Amino acid sequence: MTGPAADTVDAVVVGAGINGMAAAARLAKAGWSVALVEAHERIGGFIDSAERTTPGYVHDTWSSWHPLFVTGPAYAEFGPDLHRHGLEYANSDGLLTATVSRDGTVTLAHRDVEATVAGFAEPADRDAYRAALARFGAHAAQIGGLLGAELRSRDVLAPLWGLARTGGRAGLETYARDVATSGRAWLRAHFRGPEVDRLWAPWLLHAGLAPDSASGGLMVPIFAATLHAAGLPVVVGGAGNFVGAWERLLDELGVRVNTGRRVERITLRDGAAAGVAGEGWSLAAERAVLASVTPPALYGELLPPAAAPAPVRDEAARFRPGRAAMQVHVALSGPVPWRDPALAAVPLIHVSDGSASTAIACAEAEAGLLPRSPTVVVGQQHVLDPSRVPPGAAALWLQLQEVPFAPVGDAAGELDTSRGWDAALATGYAERVLDRVAAHAPGLRELVVGLDVITPRELAEYNPNALAGDPYGGSAELDQNFLWRPLAASPGHATPVPRLWHIGASTHPGPGLGGASGHLVAGRLLAPARGERLRRVLSRR
Ligand SMILES: Cc1cc2nc3c(=O)[nH]c(=O)nc-3n(C[C@H](O)[C@H](O)[C@H](O)COP(=O)(O)OP(=O)(O)OC[C@H]3O[C@@H](n4cnc5c(N)ncnc54)[C@H](O)[C@@H]3O)c2cc1C
């Protein structure tokens, strides 16, 4: 445990992921006394880095890419402070992302839109791509405003009105249609050639979706526009340095960081949240408790059963995890021997045939099978930040987002899944993944000097918010997202328990490093009450 364990504060924040840190910082900056309580001995949640394979190689253990953070509200408020506390980004000006297909075809996206469309064979696709980005660009502020707002509140009126004013009823309807559409269908509707699908369909995995999931029609242009605009920043020296900057900022703001403390109960007084307690300790919260946990944890474990209405508890118990994920960190003694040399300069590559193969791999994983041809997310952070590897060496951050938590078989019929994610299965599947990359980088296997595999089971053990190994805090399919996240019976961030607020990836606007839910709830707590607002307006007259 670090920091003083004062008994009473204004607010207790449970869980020190990006949302917990953002909420604690915002409240403390406004003068609240805040305790941030974290089960682990370190803060950061799914943000960390370490020499996980071989000395001299720094790997981002979990999350790595910060486009959501640098375009989000927490960075807008705390970015200058975090940079003052040592945060430094490395970003790409040129090549951004690429997809390498089974036949070796490489499709490239650059920061520059014109350089990207130059690679599309069909002239009509170049225009359609420019048009899709221009349409999104014209409404980016409103879409961002909607995604960052409490959806069932008057806060959505201004962005909705802005959308209606600039796009008319037809514009609003187009977005509603995009939300109802899958990424694959949207890509087919807009583009004739395969390039845009190959490039952006695999990115749907990073939103917890599959190519055939509804709302992909909204997410594909959001991904493309965000990445062209913000790039793929990574933290110089490793993601752990991001957490270090937050630690110093929280300390400066006077946040009492309590690590090594697992919250087991939210305590109530007269039916309202009054604090938290763990084994042999407790903290009182005078004004609010913010919990960055999953709905099943909140309503099934931390609160007594009578605290919330039965429909909320029942729906929380049925909250669905999304597909599980797995990380493979690889240390290489030399540069990646890509067959296509252009790939050497690309920070993030997908090994995929676009929606064609990614949708099959998603379906296999949903059926409990290890995919035969998984989509491999290949991160080459050292391209942006060479300080992470010894001179002349390379490292791969391989992410698999189509894996079953409890495998029932192998779609390729090769691996024995009967003992679940044991060491043999982890190694066997990592071999398949490495083979898939090596098919486009002959000689890769001979360069491997270190390997670290994190199975879905280990992911879930590390962070209780990764239900069933889901890296995104719960399925982001349409019925459990946006208006219905975390729960249709308790949408938004206020809970049925007075003074208890729900934040984190399980809540709107969902997973990723934006920190938006924590920042938003802190903002709501700091906003003057409606009566107070009216009084201030009247007193100005
Ligand atoms: C492998 C991986 C790669 C990813 N890559 C990216 C990426 O590159 N870019 C991106 O934007 N997003 C990425 N994501 C998603 C992103 O990391 C998460 O959505 C985000 O970090 C979640 O933040 P959070 O605030 O919800 O809290 P989390 O990071 O989930 O942290 C929650 C914290 O709460 C603590 N906690 C939970 N219950 C309790 C309790 N009862 N008592 C005390 N503490 C508790 C946990 O120990 C944990 O530290 C990735 C996720 C994973 C797993």
PDB file of C-alpha atoms and ligand atoms in Angstrom, residues 14-20 37-40 44-46 62-65 68 261-263 292-293 302 327 397 399 459 463-465 471-472 504-505 511-513, ligand 1:
ATOM      1  CA  VAL A  14     -12.428   2.224  -7.027  1.00  0.00           C
ATOM      2  CA  GLY A  15     -10.012   0.962  -9.702  1.00  0.00           C
ATOM      3  CA  ALA A  16      -7.010   2.891 -11.004  1.00  0.00           C
ATOM      4  CA  GLY A  17      -7.321   2.324 -14.751  1.00  0.00           C
ATOM      5  CA  ILE A  18      -7.389   5.297 -17.090  1.00  0.00           C
ATOM      6  CA  ASN A  19     -10.960   6.192 -16.108  1.00  0.00           C
ATOM      7  CA  GLY A  20     -10.279   6.003 -12.388  1.00  0.00           C
ATOM      8  CA  VAL A  37      -8.165   2.550  -4.403  1.00  0.00           C
ATOM      9  CA  GLU A  38      -6.532  -0.176  -6.472  1.00  0.00           C
ATOM     10  CA  ALA A  39      -6.273  -3.914  -5.858  1.00  0.00           C
ATOM     11  CA  HIS A  40      -2.857  -4.206  -7.490  1.00  0.00           C
ATOM     12  CA  GLY A  44      -2.710   1.909 -14.441  1.00  0.00           C
ATOM     13  CA  GLY A  45      -4.961  -1.129 -14.946  1.00  0.00           C
ATOM     14  CA  PHE A  46      -4.380  -2.306 -18.502  1.00  0.00           C
ATOM     15  CA  TRP A  62      -1.343  -4.610 -22.519  1.00  0.00           C
ATOM     16  CA  SER A  63      -2.527  -1.433 -24.257  1.00  0.00           C
ATOM     17  CA  SER A  64      -0.083   0.522 -26.342  1.00  0.00           C
ATOM     18  CA  TRP A  65      -1.629   2.902 -28.897  1.00  0.00           C
ATOM     19  CA  LEU A  68      -8.102   7.614 -28.192  1.00  0.00           C
ATOM     20  CA  ARG A 261      -6.346  -2.802  -1.542  1.00  0.00           C
ATOM     21  CA  ARG A 262      -9.125  -4.808  -3.078  1.00  0.00           C
ATOM     22  CA  VAL A 263     -12.543  -3.282  -2.443  1.00  0.00           C
ATOM     23  CA  SER A 292     -14.613   1.238 -12.243  1.00  0.00           C
ATOM     24  CA  VAL A 293     -15.805  -2.350 -12.197  1.00  0.00           C
ATOM     25  CA  LEU A 302     -19.822  -5.143  -4.027  1.00  0.00           C
ATOM     26  CA  GLN A 327      -0.954 -11.245 -26.184  1.00  0.00           C
ATOM     27  CA  TRP A 397       3.515  -6.890 -29.931  1.00  0.00           C
ATOM     28  CA  GLN A 399      -2.459  -9.319 -30.278  1.00  0.00           C
ATOM     29  CA  LEU A 459      -5.648 -11.675 -18.702  1.00  0.00           C
ATOM     30  CA  ASN A 463      -7.843  -7.717 -14.074  1.00  0.00           C
ATOM     31  CA  PRO A 464     -11.291  -8.700 -12.786  1.00  0.00           C
ATOM     32  CA  ASN A 465     -12.772  -6.208 -15.260  1.00  0.00           C
ATOM     33  CA  PRO A 471     -10.016  -6.978 -22.968  1.00  0.00           C
ATOM     34  CA  TYR A 472     -12.871  -4.500 -23.424  1.00  0.00           C
ATOM     35  CA  GLY A 504     -14.817   2.281 -16.703  1.00  0.00           C
ATOM     36  CA  ALA A 505     -14.810   0.267 -19.906  1.00  0.00           C
ATOM     37  CA  PRO A 511     -13.317   0.587 -23.771  1.00  0.00           C
ATOM     38  CA  GLY A 512     -10.118   2.270 -24.875  1.00  0.00           C
ATOM     39  CA  LEU A 513      -7.783   4.791 -23.364  1.00  0.00           C
TER      40      LEU A 513
HETATM   41  C1  LIG B   1      -4.095  -6.485 -24.208  1.00  0.00           C
HETATM   42  C2  LIG B   1      -4.871  -5.204 -24.377  1.00  0.00           C
HETATM   43  C3  LIG B   1      -4.486  -4.289 -25.337  1.00  0.00           C
HETATM   44  C4  LIG B   1      -5.197  -3.097 -25.498  1.00  0.00           C
HETATM   45  N1  LIG B   1      -4.743  -2.166 -26.394  1.00  0.00           N
HETATM   46  C5  LIG B   1      -5.308  -0.946 -26.418  1.00  0.00           C
HETATM   47  C6  LIG B   1      -4.694   0.113 -27.151  1.00  0.00           C
HETATM   48  O1  LIG B   1      -3.618  -0.053 -27.734  1.00  0.00           O
HETATM   49  N2  LIG B   1      -5.326   1.328 -27.176  1.00  0.00           N
HETATM   50  C7  LIG B   1      -6.502   1.547 -26.501  1.00  0.00           C
HETATM   51  O2  LIG B   1      -7.039   2.665 -26.563  1.00  0.00           O
HETATM   52  N3  LIG B   1      -7.074   0.558 -25.747  1.00  0.00           N
HETATM   53  C8  LIG B   1      -6.488  -0.659 -25.683  1.00  0.00           C
HETATM   54  N4  LIG B   1      -7.022  -1.640 -24.886  1.00  0.00           N
HETATM   55  C9  LIG B   1      -8.242  -1.343 -24.120  1.00  0.00           C
HETATM   56  C10 LIG B   1      -7.910  -0.461 -22.924  1.00  0.00           C
HETATM   57  O3  LIG B   1      -6.657  -0.811 -22.395  1.00  0.00           O
HETATM   58  C11 LIG B   1      -8.969  -0.604 -21.846  1.00  0.00           C
HETATM   59  O4  LIG B   1     -10.265  -0.457 -22.400  1.00  0.00           O
HETATM   60  C12 LIG B   1      -8.784   0.451 -20.766  1.00  0.00           C
HETATM   61  O5  LIG B   1      -7.449   0.457 -20.302  1.00  0.00           O
HETATM   62  C13 LIG B   1      -9.755   0.191 -19.631  1.00  0.00           C
HETATM   63  O6  LIG B   1      -9.619   1.213 -18.690  1.00  0.00           O
HETATM   64  P1  LIG B   1     -10.519   1.261 -17.398  1.00  0.00           P
HETATM   65  O7  LIG B   1     -10.420   2.642 -16.880  1.00  0.00           O
HETATM   66  O8  LIG B   1     -11.863   0.722 -17.693  1.00  0.00           O
HETATM   67  O9  LIG B   1      -9.812   0.333 -16.319  1.00  0.00           O
HETATM   68  P2  LIG B   1      -8.890  -0.946 -16.350  1.00  0.00           P
HETATM   69  O10 LIG B   1      -7.646  -0.670 -17.112  1.00  0.00           O
HETATM   70  O11 LIG B   1      -9.676  -2.147 -16.704  1.00  0.00           O
HETATM   71  O12 LIG B   1      -8.469  -1.005 -14.840  1.00  0.00           O
HETATM   72  C14 LIG B   1      -9.403  -1.265 -13.826  1.00  0.00           C
HETATM   73  C15 LIG B   1      -8.637  -1.379 -12.529  1.00  0.00           C
HETATM   74  O13 LIG B   1      -9.573  -1.565 -11.485  1.00  0.00           O
HETATM   75  C16 LIG B   1      -9.021  -2.464 -10.564  1.00  0.00           C
HETATM   76  N5  LIG B   1     -10.116  -3.050  -9.808  1.00  0.00           N
HETATM   77  C17 LIG B   1     -11.166  -3.748 -10.298  1.00  0.00           C
HETATM   78  N6  LIG B   1     -11.954  -4.151  -9.295  1.00  0.00           N
HETATM   79  C18 LIG B   1     -11.403  -3.673  -8.157  1.00  0.00           C
HETATM   80  C19 LIG B   1     -11.763  -3.752  -6.786  1.00  0.00           C
HETATM   81  N7  LIG B   1     -12.852  -4.413  -6.384  1.00  0.00           N
HETATM   82  N8  LIG B   1     -10.967  -3.146  -5.876  1.00  0.00           N
HETATM   83  C20 LIG B   1      -9.869  -2.460  -6.252  1.00  0.00           C
HETATM   84  N9  LIG B   1      -9.475  -2.374  -7.539  1.00  0.00           N
HETATM   85  C21 LIG B   1     -10.238  -2.969  -8.473  1.00  0.00           C
HETATM   86  C22 LIG B   1      -8.267  -3.454 -11.405  1.00  0.00           C
HETATM   87  O14 LIG B   1      -7.267  -4.111 -10.664  1.00  0.00           O
HETATM   88  C23 LIG B   1      -7.686  -2.548 -12.494  1.00  0.00           C
HETATM   89  O15 LIG B   1      -6.403  -2.096 -12.159  1.00  0.00           O
HETATM   90  C24 LIG B   1      -6.329  -2.839 -24.701  1.00  0.00           C
HETATM   91  C25 LIG B   1      -6.723  -3.762 -23.724  1.00  0.00           C
HETATM   92  C26 LIG B   1      -5.986  -4.922 -23.552  1.00  0.00           C
HETATM   93  C27 LIG B   1      -6.380  -5.884 -22.476  1.00  0.00           C
END
